[in-house]
PDB file of N, CA and C in Angstrom:
ATOM      1  N   UNK N   1     122.234 116.586 117.724  1.00 51.00           N
ATOM      2  CA  UNK N   1     122.635 115.659 117.676  1.00 51.00           C
ATOM      3  C   UNK N   1     122.265 114.738 116.356  1.00 51.00           C
ATOM      4  N   UNK N   2     123.241 114.108 115.597  1.00 50.00           N
ATOM      5  CA  UNK N   2     122.725 113.339 114.547  1.00 50.00           C
ATOM      6  C   UNK N   2     123.045 112.073 114.378  1.00 50.00           C
ATOM      7  N   UNK N   3     122.196 111.056 113.949  1.00 55.00           N
ATOM      8  CA  UNK N   3     122.849 109.713 113.721  1.00 55.00           C
ATOM      9  C   UNK N   3     122.894 109.464 112.542  1.00 55.00           C
ATOM     10  N   UNK N   4     123.745 108.302 112.334  1.00 54.00           N
ATOM     11  CA  UNK N   4     124.236 108.011 110.945  1.00 54.00           C
ATOM     12  C   UNK N   4     123.743 106.544 110.541  1.00 54.00           C
ATOM     13  N   UNK N   5     123.011 106.390 109.356  1.00 54.00           N
ATOM     14  CA  UNK N   5     122.136 104.929 109.028  1.00 54.00           C
ATOM     15  C   UNK N   5     122.640 104.847 107.788  1.00 54.00           C
ATOM     16  N   UNK N   6     123.202 103.593 107.162  1.00 60.00           N
ATOM     17  CA  UNK N   6     123.367 103.457 106.103  1.00 60.00           C
ATOM     18  C   UNK N   6     123.895 104.580 105.259  1.00 60.00           C
ATOM     19  N   UNK N   7     125.085 105.014 105.905  1.00 67.00           N
ATOM     20  CA  UNK N   7     125.844 106.188 105.189  1.00 67.00           C
ATOM     21  C   UNK N   7     124.695 107.594 104.805  1.00 67.00           C
ATOM     22  N   UNK N   8     123.754 107.646 105.404  1.00 72.00           N
ATOM     23  CA  UNK N   8     122.982 109.011 105.570  1.00 72.00           C
ATOM     24  C   UNK N   8     123.219 109.186 107.126  1.00 72.00           C
ATOM     25  N   UNK N   9     122.924 110.746 106.973  1.00 80.00           N
ATOM     26  CA  UNK N   9     123.069 111.460 108.145  1.00 80.00           C
ATOM     27  C   UNK N   9     121.691 112.104 108.531  1.00 80.00           C
ATOM     28  N   UNK N  10     120.860 111.515 109.403  1.00 78.00           N
ATOM     29  CA  UNK N  10     119.573 111.676 110.034  1.00 78.00           C
ATOM     30  C   UNK N  10     119.670 112.515 110.968  1.00 78.00           C
ATOM     31  N   UNK N  11     119.091 114.093 110.948  1.00 84.00           N
ATOM     32  CA  UNK N  11     119.059 114.884 112.259  1.00 84.00           C
ATOM     33  C   UNK N  11     117.880 113.976 113.306  1.00 84.00           C
ATOM     34  N   UNK N  12     118.671 114.300 114.307  1.00 83.00           N
ATOM     35  CA  UNK N  12     117.962 113.522 115.811  1.00 83.00           C
ATOM     36  C   UNK N  12     116.825 114.200 115.814  1.00 83.00           C
ATOM     37  N   UNK N  13     116.238 115.565 115.417  1.00 81.00           N
ATOM     38  CA  UNK N  13     114.738 115.575 115.437  1.00 81.00           C
ATOM     39  C   UNK N  13     114.129 115.208 114.357  1.00 81.00           C
ATOM     40  N   UNK N  14     114.647 114.918 113.172  1.00 78.00           N
ATOM     41  CA  UNK N  14     113.962 113.772 112.446  1.00 78.00           C
ATOM     42  C   UNK N  14     113.393 112.602 112.779  1.00 78.00           C
ATOM     43  N   UNK N  15     114.419 111.928 113.248  1.00 80.00           N
ATOM     44  CA  UNK N  15     114.129 110.842 113.803  1.00 80.00           C
ATOM     45  C   UNK N  15     113.096 110.583 115.241  1.00 80.00           C
ATOM     46  N   UNK N  16     112.954 111.665 115.806  1.00 78.00           N
ATOM     47  CA  UNK N  16     111.942 111.779 116.885  1.00 78.00           C
ATOM     48  C   UNK N  16     110.441 112.337 116.081  1.00 78.00           C
ATOM     49  N   UNK N  17     110.692 113.314 115.251  1.00 73.00           N
ATOM     50  CA  UNK N  17     109.379 113.407 114.353  1.00 73.00           C
ATOM     51  C   UNK N  17     108.876 112.262 113.632  1.00 73.00           C
ATOM     52  N   UNK N  18     109.590 111.049 113.063  1.00 74.00           N
ATOM     53  CA  UNK N  18     109.070 109.898 112.264  1.00 74.00           C
ATOM     54  C   UNK N  18     109.185 108.828 113.464  1.00 74.00           C
ATOM     55  N   UNK N  19     109.423 108.816 114.791  1.00 78.00           N
ATOM     56  CA  UNK N  19     109.292 107.953 115.182  1.00 78.00           C
ATOM     57  C   UNK N  19     107.760 107.963 116.018  1.00 78.00           C
ATOM     58  N   UNK N  20     107.107 109.369 116.315  1.00 81.00           N
ATOM     59  CA  UNK N  20     106.006 109.707 116.915  1.00 81.00           C
ATOM     60  C   UNK N  20     104.957 108.900 116.138  1.00 81.00           C
ATOM     61  N   UNK N  21     104.957 108.622 114.767  1.00 84.00           N
ATOM     62  CA  UNK N  21     104.030 108.464 113.592  1.00 84.00           C
ATOM     63  C   UNK N  21     102.858 109.323 113.406  1.00 84.00           C
ATOM     64  N   UNK N  22     101.879 108.660 113.043  1.00 86.00           N
ATOM     65  CA  UNK N  22     100.779 109.685 112.051  1.00 86.00           C
ATOM     66  C   UNK N  22      99.436 109.282 112.244  1.00 86.00           C
ATOM     67  N   UNK N  23      98.372 109.786 112.714  1.00 90.00           N
ATOM     68  CA  UNK N  23      97.445 108.566 112.922  1.00 90.00           C
ATOM     69  C   UNK N  23      96.671 109.031 111.531  1.00 90.00           C
ATOM     70  N   UNK N  24      96.226 107.523 110.941  1.00 92.00           N
ATOM     71  CA  UNK N  24      95.467 107.465 109.806  1.00 92.00           C
ATOM     72  C   UNK N  24      94.097 106.816 110.058  1.00 92.00           C
ATOM     73  N   UNK N  25      92.999 106.878 109.252  1.00 91.00           N
ATOM     74  CA  UNK N  25      91.668 106.375 109.696  1.00 91.00           C
ATOM     75  C   UNK N  25      91.201 105.995 108.053  1.00 91.00           C
ATOM     76  N   UNK N  26      92.073 105.877 107.014  1.00 92.00           N
ATOM     77  CA  UNK N  26      91.718 105.617 105.589  1.00 92.00           C
ATOM     78  C   UNK N  26      92.889 105.834 104.913  1.00 92.00           C
ATOM     79  N   UNK N  27      92.971 104.392 103.870  1.00 93.00           N
ATOM     80  CA  UNK N  27      94.308 104.240 103.100  1.00 93.00           C
ATOM     81  C   UNK N  27      93.743 103.588 101.923  1.00 93.00           C
ATOM     82  N   UNK N  28      94.314 104.401 100.701  1.00 94.00           N
ATOM     83  CA  UNK N  28      94.167 104.391  99.593  1.00 94.00           C
ATOM     84  C   UNK N  28      95.542 103.482  99.121  1.00 94.00           C
ATOM     85  N   UNK N  29      95.177 102.483  98.426  1.00 95.00           N
ATOM     86  CA  UNK N  29      96.682 101.630  97.433  1.00 95.00           C
ATOM     87  C   UNK N  29      96.408 101.888  96.052  1.00 95.00           C
ATOM     88  N   UNK N  30      97.172 102.173  95.358  1.00 95.00           N
ATOM     89  CA  UNK N  30      97.152 102.244  94.109  1.00 95.00           C
ATOM     90  C   UNK N  30      98.796 101.361  93.660  1.00 95.00           C
ATOM     91  N   UNK N  31      98.907 100.778  92.189  1.00 95.00           N
ATOM     92  CA  UNK N  31      99.900 100.211  91.733  1.00 95.00           C
ATOM     93  C   UNK N  31     100.406 100.375  90.217  1.00 95.00           C
ATOM     94  N   UNK N  32     101.648 100.465  90.019  1.00 95.00           N
ATOM     95  CA  UNK N  32     102.003 100.487  88.633  1.00 95.00           C
ATOM     96  C   UNK N  32     102.875  99.037  88.331  1.00 95.00           C
ATOM     97  N   UNK N  33     103.151  98.835  86.794  1.00 95.00           N
ATOM     98  CA  UNK N  33     104.060  97.853  87.215  1.00 95.00           C
ATOM     99  C   UNK N  33     105.146  97.439  87.595  1.00 95.00           C
ATOM    100  N   UNK N  34     105.852  98.416  88.328  1.00 96.00           N
ATOM    101  CA  UNK N  34     106.787  98.511  89.159  1.00 96.00           C
ATOM    102  C   UNK N  34     106.783  98.793  90.955  1.00 96.00           C
ATOM    103  N   UNK N  35     105.941  99.304  90.701  1.00 96.00           N
ATOM    104  CA  UNK N  35     105.632  99.883  92.632  1.00 96.00           C
ATOM    105  C   UNK N  35     104.084  99.947  93.196  1.00 96.00           C
ATOM    106  N   UNK N  36     104.052  99.759  94.368  1.00 97.00           N
ATOM    107  CA  UNK N  36     102.859 100.042  95.012  1.00 97.00           C
ATOM    108  C   UNK N  36     102.932 101.251  95.657  1.00 97.00           C
ATOM    109  N   UNK N  37     101.464 101.984  95.751  1.00 96.00           N
ATOM    110  CA  UNK N  37     101.897 102.907  96.751  1.00 96.00           C
ATOM    111  C   UNK N  37     100.572 103.279  97.378  1.00 96.00           C
ATOM    112  N   UNK N  38     100.861 103.442  98.958  1.00 96.00           N
ATOM    113  CA  UNK N  38      99.468 103.792  99.707  1.00 96.00           C
ATOM    114  C   UNK N  38      99.712 104.664 100.308  1.00 96.00           C
ATOM    115  N   UNK N  39      98.608 105.776 100.116  1.00 96.00           N
ATOM    116  CA  UNK N  39      98.369 106.786 100.802  1.00 96.00           C
ATOM    117  C   UNK N  39      97.734 106.673 102.038  1.00 96.00           C
ATOM    118  N   UNK N  40      98.053 107.302 103.144  1.00 95.00           N
ATOM    119  CA  UNK N  40      97.621 107.330 104.696  1.00 95.00           C
ATOM    120  C   UNK N  40      96.789 108.495 104.923  1.00 95.00           C
ATOM    121  N   UNK N  41      95.315 108.637 104.886  1.00 95.00           N
ATOM    122  CA  UNK N  41      94.721 109.724 104.854  1.00 95.00           C
ATOM    123  C   UNK N  41      94.127 109.942 106.189  1.00 95.00           C
ATOM    124  N   UNK N  42      93.497 111.271 106.814  1.00 93.00           N
ATOM    125  CA  UNK N  42      92.856 111.581 107.969  1.00 93.00           C
ATOM    126  C   UNK N  42      91.495 112.117 107.217  1.00 93.00           C
ATOM    127  N   UNK N  43      90.850 111.462 107.751  1.00 91.00           N
ATOM    128  CA  UNK N  43      89.194 111.819 107.582  1.00 91.00           C
ATOM    129  C   UNK N  43      88.813 113.063 108.823  1.00 91.00           C
ATOM    130  N   UNK N  44      88.837 114.164 108.640  1.00 87.00           N
ATOM    131  CA  UNK N  44      88.349 114.888 110.129  1.00 87.00           C
ATOM    132  C   UNK N  44      86.771 115.451 109.681  1.00 87.00           C
ATOM    133  N   UNK N  45      86.097 114.846 111.037  1.00 89.00           N
ATOM    134  CA  UNK N  45      84.733 115.519 110.917  1.00 89.00           C
ATOM    135  C   UNK N  45      84.504 117.209 110.253  1.00 89.00           C
ATOM    136  N   UNK N  46      83.804 117.352 109.586  1.00 88.00           N
ATOM    137  CA  UNK N  46      83.373 118.982 109.197  1.00 88.00           C
ATOM    138  C   UNK N  46      84.109 119.286 107.707  1.00 88.00           C
ATOM    139  N   UNK N  47      84.917 118.358 107.557  1.00 85.00           N
ATOM    140  CA  UNK N  47      85.902 118.693 106.359  1.00 85.00           C
ATOM    141  C   UNK N  47      85.430 118.047 105.391  1.00 85.00           C
ATOM    142  N   UNK N  48      85.126 118.478 103.933  1.00 87.00           N
ATOM    143  CA  UNK N  48      84.748 117.910 103.080  1.00 87.00           C
ATOM    144  C   UNK N  48      85.759 116.381 102.612  1.00 87.00           C
ATOM    145  N   UNK N  49      87.069 116.525 102.204  1.00 90.00           N
ATOM    146  CA  UNK N  49      87.693 115.562 101.790  1.00 90.00           C
ATOM    147  C   UNK N  49      88.660 115.069 102.938  1.00 90.00           C
ATOM    148  N   UNK N  50      89.011 114.029 102.820  1.00 91.00           N
ATOM    149  CA  UNK N  50      90.569 113.753 103.748  1.00 91.00           C
ATOM    150  C   UNK N  50      91.567 114.063 103.077  1.00 91.00           C
ATOM    151  N   UNK N  51      92.783 114.000 103.984  1.00 91.00           N
ATOM    152  CA  UNK N  51      93.700 114.772 103.584  1.00 91.00           C
ATOM    153  C   UNK N  51      94.857 113.565 103.665  1.00 91.00           C
ATOM    154  N   UNK N  52      95.816 113.904 102.546  1.00 93.00           N
ATOM    155  CA  UNK N  52      97.020 112.697 102.410  1.00 93.00           C
ATOM    156  C   UNK N  52      97.886 113.190 103.841  1.00 93.00           C
ATOM    157  N   UNK N  53      98.224 112.573 105.019  1.00 92.00           N
ATOM    158  CA  UNK N  53      99.135 112.686 106.038  1.00 92.00           C
ATOM    159  C   UNK N  53     100.535 111.976 105.968  1.00 92.00           C
ATOM    160  N   UNK N  54     100.454 110.712 104.701  1.00 92.00           N
ATOM    161  CA  UNK N  54     101.477 110.298 104.546  1.00 92.00           C
ATOM    162  C   UNK N  54     101.598 108.985 103.185  1.00 92.00           C
ATOM    163  N   UNK N  55     102.861 109.369 102.492  1.00 95.00           N
ATOM    164  CA  UNK N  55     102.776 108.487 101.272  1.00 95.00           C
ATOM    165  C   UNK N  55     103.540 107.342 101.200  1.00 95.00           C
ATOM    166  N   UNK N  56     103.610 105.879 101.122  1.00 94.00           N
ATOM    167  CA  UNK N  56     104.658 105.115 101.089  1.00 94.00           C
ATOM    168  C   UNK N  56     105.122 104.634  99.475  1.00 94.00           C
ATOM    169  N   UNK N  57     105.813 104.422  99.133  1.00 97.00           N
ATOM    170  CA  UNK N  57     105.795 103.683  97.800  1.00 97.00           C
ATOM    171  C   UNK N  57     106.551 102.552  97.959  1.00 97.00           C
ATOM    172  N   UNK N  58     106.490 101.256  97.380  1.00 95.00           N
ATOM    173  CA  UNK N  58     107.180 100.175  97.739  1.00 95.00           C
ATOM    174  C   UNK N  58     107.492  99.138  96.322  1.00 95.00           C
ATOM    175  N   UNK N  59     108.160  98.362  96.581  1.00 97.00           N
ATOM    176  CA  UNK N  59     108.224  97.186  95.402  1.00 97.00           C
ATOM    177  C   UNK N  59     107.340  96.391  95.477  1.00 97.00           C
ATOM    178  N   UNK N  60     106.869  95.739  94.535  1.00 96.00           N
ATOM    179  CA  UNK N  60     105.515  94.649  94.725  1.00 96.00           C
ATOM    180  C   UNK N  60     106.352  93.478  95.669  1.00 96.00           C
ATOM    181  N   UNK N  61     107.282  93.063  95.924  1.00 97.00           N
ATOM    182  CA  UNK N  61     107.939  91.837  96.961  1.00 97.00           C
ATOM    183  C   UNK N  61     107.474  92.504  98.043  1.00 97.00           C
ATOM    184  N   UNK N  62     108.040  93.664  98.748  1.00 96.00           N
ATOM    185  CA  UNK N  62     107.831  94.301  99.835  1.00 96.00           C
ATOM    186  C   UNK N  62     106.263  94.656  99.826  1.00 96.00           C
ATOM    187  N   UNK N  63     105.364  94.776  99.138  1.00 96.00           N
ATOM    188  CA  UNK N  63     103.656  94.821  99.306  1.00 96.00           C
ATOM    189  C   UNK N  63     103.617  93.342  99.472  1.00 96.00           C
ATOM    190  N   UNK N  64     104.134  92.494  99.122  1.00 96.00           N
ATOM    191  CA  UNK N  64     103.507  91.026  99.411  1.00 96.00           C
ATOM    192  C   UNK N  64     103.721  90.518 100.486  1.00 96.00           C
ATOM    193  N   UNK N  65     105.374  90.888 101.340  1.00 97.00           N
ATOM    194  CA  UNK N  65     105.279  90.676 102.360  1.00 97.00           C
ATOM    195  C   UNK N  65     104.928  91.476 103.545  1.00 97.00           C
ATOM    196  N   UNK N  66     104.318  92.589 102.991  1.00 95.00           N
ATOM    197  CA  UNK N  66     103.605  93.820 103.998  1.00 95.00           C
ATOM    198  C   UNK N  66     102.069  93.153 104.106  1.00 95.00           C
ATOM    199  N   UNK N  67     101.647  92.321 103.348  1.00 96.00           N
ATOM    200  CA  UNK N  67     100.460  91.611 103.406  1.00 96.00           C
ATOM    201  C   UNK N  67     100.433  90.680 104.153  1.00 96.00           C
ATOM    202  N   UNK N  68     101.189  89.829 104.229  1.00 97.00           N
ATOM    203  CA  UNK N  68     101.599  88.501 104.882  1.00 97.00           C
ATOM    204  C   UNK N  68     101.904  88.988 106.200  1.00 97.00           C
ATOM    205  N   UNK N  69     102.868  90.390 106.541  1.00 97.00           N
ATOM    206  CA  UNK N  69     102.916  90.490 107.767  1.00 97.00           C
ATOM    207  C   UNK N  69     101.503  91.150 108.537  1.00 97.00           C
ATOM    208  N   UNK N  70     100.749  91.963 108.066  1.00 96.00           N
ATOM    209  CA  UNK N  70      99.208  92.216 108.379  1.00 96.00           C
ATOM    210  C   UNK N  70      98.423  91.292 108.713  1.00 96.00           C
ATOM    211  N   UNK N  71      98.259  90.252 107.829  1.00 97.00           N
ATOM    212  CA  UNK N  71      97.703  88.813 107.979  1.00 97.00           C
ATOM    213  C   UNK N  71      98.151  88.060 109.252  1.00 97.00           C
ATOM    214  N   UNK N  72      99.437  87.899 109.571  1.00 98.00           N
ATOM    215  CA  UNK N  72      99.701  87.276 110.710  1.00 98.00           C
ATOM    216  C   UNK N  72      99.300  88.167 112.040  1.00 98.00           C
ATOM    217  N   UNK N  73      99.659  89.642 111.909  1.00 97.00           N
ATOM    218  CA  UNK N  73      99.143  90.292 112.831  1.00 97.00           C
ATOM    219  C   UNK N  73      97.923  90.557 113.139  1.00 97.00           C
ATOM    220  N   UNK N  74      97.389  90.780 112.505  1.00 97.00           N
ATOM    221  CA  UNK N  74      95.557  90.769 112.774  1.00 97.00           C
ATOM    222  C   UNK N  74      95.003  89.037 113.277  1.00 97.00           C
ATOM    223  N   UNK N  75      96.046  88.195 113.050  1.00 98.00           N
ATOM    224  CA  UNK N  75      95.458  86.731 113.816  1.00 98.00           C
ATOM    225  C   UNK N  75      95.744  86.750 115.008  1.00 98.00           C
ATOM    226  N   UNK N  76      96.868  87.121 115.370  1.00 98.00           N
ATOM    227  CA  UNK N  76      97.548  86.997 116.541  1.00 98.00           C
ATOM    228  C   UNK N  76      96.289  88.501 117.510  1.00 98.00           C
ATOM    229  N   UNK N  77      96.017  89.311 116.890  1.00 98.00           N
ATOM    230  CA  UNK N  77      95.281  90.263 117.989  1.00 98.00           C
ATOM    231  C   UNK N  77      93.849  89.821 117.994  1.00 98.00           C
ATOM    232  N   UNK N  78      93.133  89.085 116.916  1.00 98.00           N
ATOM    233  CA  UNK N  78      91.863  88.587 117.229  1.00 98.00           C
ATOM    234  C   UNK N  78      92.310  87.619 118.228  1.00 98.00           C
ATOM    235  N   UNK N  79      93.293  86.577 118.302  1.00 98.00           N
ATOM    236  CA  UNK N  79      93.419  85.733 118.940  1.00 98.00           C
ATOM    237  C   UNK N  79      93.529  86.483 120.454  1.00 98.00           C
ATOM    238  N   UNK N  80      94.214  87.407 120.572  1.00 98.00           N
ATOM    239  CA  UNK N  80      93.926  87.945 122.053  1.00 98.00           C
ATOM    240  C   UNK N  80      92.897  89.053 122.602  1.00 98.00           C
ATOM    241  N   UNK N  81      92.747  89.757 121.630  1.00 98.00           N
ATOM    242  CA  UNK N  81      90.984  90.648 121.881  1.00 98.00           C
ATOM    243  C   UNK N  81      90.083  90.418 121.253  1.00 98.00           C
ATOM    244  N   UNK N  82      89.769  89.319 120.060  1.00 97.00           N
ATOM    245  CA  UNK N  82      88.237  88.898 119.961  1.00 97.00           C
ATOM    246  C   UNK N  82      88.507  89.438 118.173  1.00 97.00           C
ATOM    247  N   UNK N  83      87.367  88.857 117.566  1.00 97.00           N
ATOM    248  CA  UNK N  83      87.250  89.380 115.936  1.00 97.00           C
ATOM    249  C   UNK N  83      86.772  90.817 115.652  1.00 97.00           C
ATOM    250  N   UNK N  84      87.803  91.293 114.713  1.00 95.00           N
ATOM    251  CA  UNK N  84      87.956  92.610 114.268  1.00 95.00           C
ATOM    252  C   UNK N  84      86.240  92.498 113.339  1.00 95.00           C
ATOM    253  N   UNK N  85      85.521  93.473 113.550  1.00 93.00           N
ATOM    254  CA  UNK N  85      84.334  93.602 112.789  1.00 93.00           C
ATOM    255  C   UNK N  85      84.565  94.795 111.872  1.00 93.00           C
ATOM    256  N   UNK N  86      84.091  94.221 110.750  1.00 87.00           N
ATOM    257  CA  UNK N  86      84.281  95.052 109.566  1.00 87.00           C
ATOM    258  C   UNK N  86      82.935  95.231 109.006  1.00 87.00           C
ATOM    259  N   UNK N  87      82.345  96.648 108.866  1.00 81.00           N
ATOM    260  CA  UNK N  87      81.167  97.024 108.453  1.00 81.00           C
ATOM    261  C   UNK N  87      81.061  96.812 106.830  1.00 81.00           C
ATOM    262  N   UNK N  88      80.577  95.865 106.032  1.00 73.00           N
ATOM    263  CA  UNK N  88      80.519  95.677 105.029  1.00 73.00           C
ATOM    264  C   UNK N  88      79.362  96.603 104.147  1.00 73.00           C
ATOM    265  N   UNK N  89      79.034  97.015 104.999  1.00 64.00           N
ATOM    266  CA  UNK N  89      77.552  98.261 104.352  1.00 64.00           C
ATOM    267  C   UNK N  89      78.418  99.794 103.931  1.00 64.00           C
ATOM    268  N   UNK N  90      79.662  99.850 104.804  1.00 61.00           N
ATOM    269  CA  UNK N  90      80.314 101.224 104.365  1.00 61.00           C
ATOM    270  C   UNK N  90      80.058 101.297 103.144  1.00 61.00           C
ATOM    271  N   UNK N  91      80.077 102.995 102.544  1.00 61.00           N
ATOM    272  CA  UNK N  91      80.517 103.469 101.505  1.00 61.00           C
ATOM    273  C   UNK N  91      81.934 103.008 100.918  1.00 61.00           C
ATOM    274  N   UNK N  92      82.207 102.954  99.906  1.00 60.00           N
ATOM    275  CA  UNK N  92      83.676 102.830  99.522  1.00 60.00           C
ATOM    276  C   UNK N  92      84.401 103.914  99.495  1.00 60.00           C
ATOM    277  N   UNK N  93      85.522 103.980 100.080  1.00 57.00           N
ATOM    278  CA  UNK N  93      86.248 105.129 100.356  1.00 57.00           C
ATOM    279  C   UNK N  93      86.625 105.939  99.401  1.00 57.00           C
ATOM    280  N   UNK N  94      86.579 105.447  98.162  1.00 57.00           N
ATOM    281  CA  UNK N  94      87.157 105.997  96.785  1.00 57.00           C
ATOM    282  C   UNK N  94      85.814 106.668  96.484  1.00 57.00           C
ATOM    283  N   UNK N  95      84.691 106.416  96.859  1.00 57.00           N
ATOM    284  CA  UNK N  95      83.262 106.996  96.298  1.00 57.00           C
ATOM    285  C   UNK N  95      83.315 108.436  96.470  1.00 57.00           C
ATOM    286  N   UNK N  96      84.234 109.038  97.438  1.00 55.00           N
ATOM    287  CA  UNK N  96      84.095 110.394  97.599  1.00 55.00           C
ATOM    288  C   UNK N  96      84.875 111.313  96.657  1.00 55.00           C
ATOM    289  N   UNK N  97      85.612 110.692  95.756  1.00 54.00           N
ATOM    290  CA  UNK N  97      86.791 111.499  94.914  1.00 54.00           C
ATOM    291  C   UNK N  97      86.240 111.503  93.881  1.00 54.00           C
ATOM    292  N   UNK N  98      85.022 111.037  93.154  1.00 53.00           N
ATOM    293  CA  UNK N  98      84.233 111.158  92.510  1.00 53.00           C
ATOM    294  C   UNK N  98      84.926 110.886  91.014  1.00 53.00           C
ATOM    295  N   UNK N  99      85.572 109.987  90.816  1.00 51.00           N
ATOM    296  CA  UNK N  99      86.766 108.864  89.911  1.00 51.00           C
ATOM    297  C   UNK N  99      85.716 108.329  88.889  1.00 51.00           C
ATOM    298  N   UNK N 100      86.194 108.525  87.510  1.00 50.00           N
ATOM    299  CA  UNK N 100      85.518 107.789  86.554  1.00 50.00           C
ATOM    300  C   UNK N 100      85.536 106.118  86.953  1.00 50.00           C
ATOM    301  N   UNK N 101      84.633 105.283  86.415  1.00 52.00           N
ATOM    302  CA  UNK N 101      84.653 104.313  86.945  1.00 52.00           C
ATOM    303  C   UNK N 101      85.343 103.299  85.794  1.00 52.00           C
ATOM    304  N   UNK N 102      86.079 102.494  86.172  1.00 50.00           N
ATOM    305  CA  UNK N 102      86.800 101.458  85.030  1.00 50.00           C
ATOM    306  C   UNK N 102      86.154 100.905  84.496  1.00 50.00           C
ATOM    307  N   UNK N 103      86.474 100.466  82.955  1.00 50.00           N
ATOM    308  CA  UNK N 103      85.722  99.324  82.413  1.00 50.00           C
ATOM    309  C   UNK N 103      86.760  98.248  82.094  1.00 50.00           C
ATOM    310  N   UNK N 104      86.312  97.350  82.172  1.00 42.00           N
ATOM    311  CA  UNK N 104      86.974  95.608  81.976  1.00 42.00           C
ATOM    312  C   UNK N 104      86.623  95.329  80.516  1.00 42.00           C
TER     313      UNK N 104
END
């Protein structure tokens, strides 16, 4: 069975696959003058590098909306369940890629 959305026909199997979600324990974000890109990765024990499980590219306006929505939802979460602790001592996720350091 297929479902029609915005003049696109999406197979039912695809909708089911997408609705189950993808687990990510790491995210890398980059941008150009016209787009933002978020790579959602999985770092699995015993593997040398994380693997990209999903990539989302969006307009700057949507990036700003996403930040606002995440901030609002984090505030609600912390009101319900307590403050989310972030270990600031952790190594930067980018360090595992051995990228050259930028210069200002």
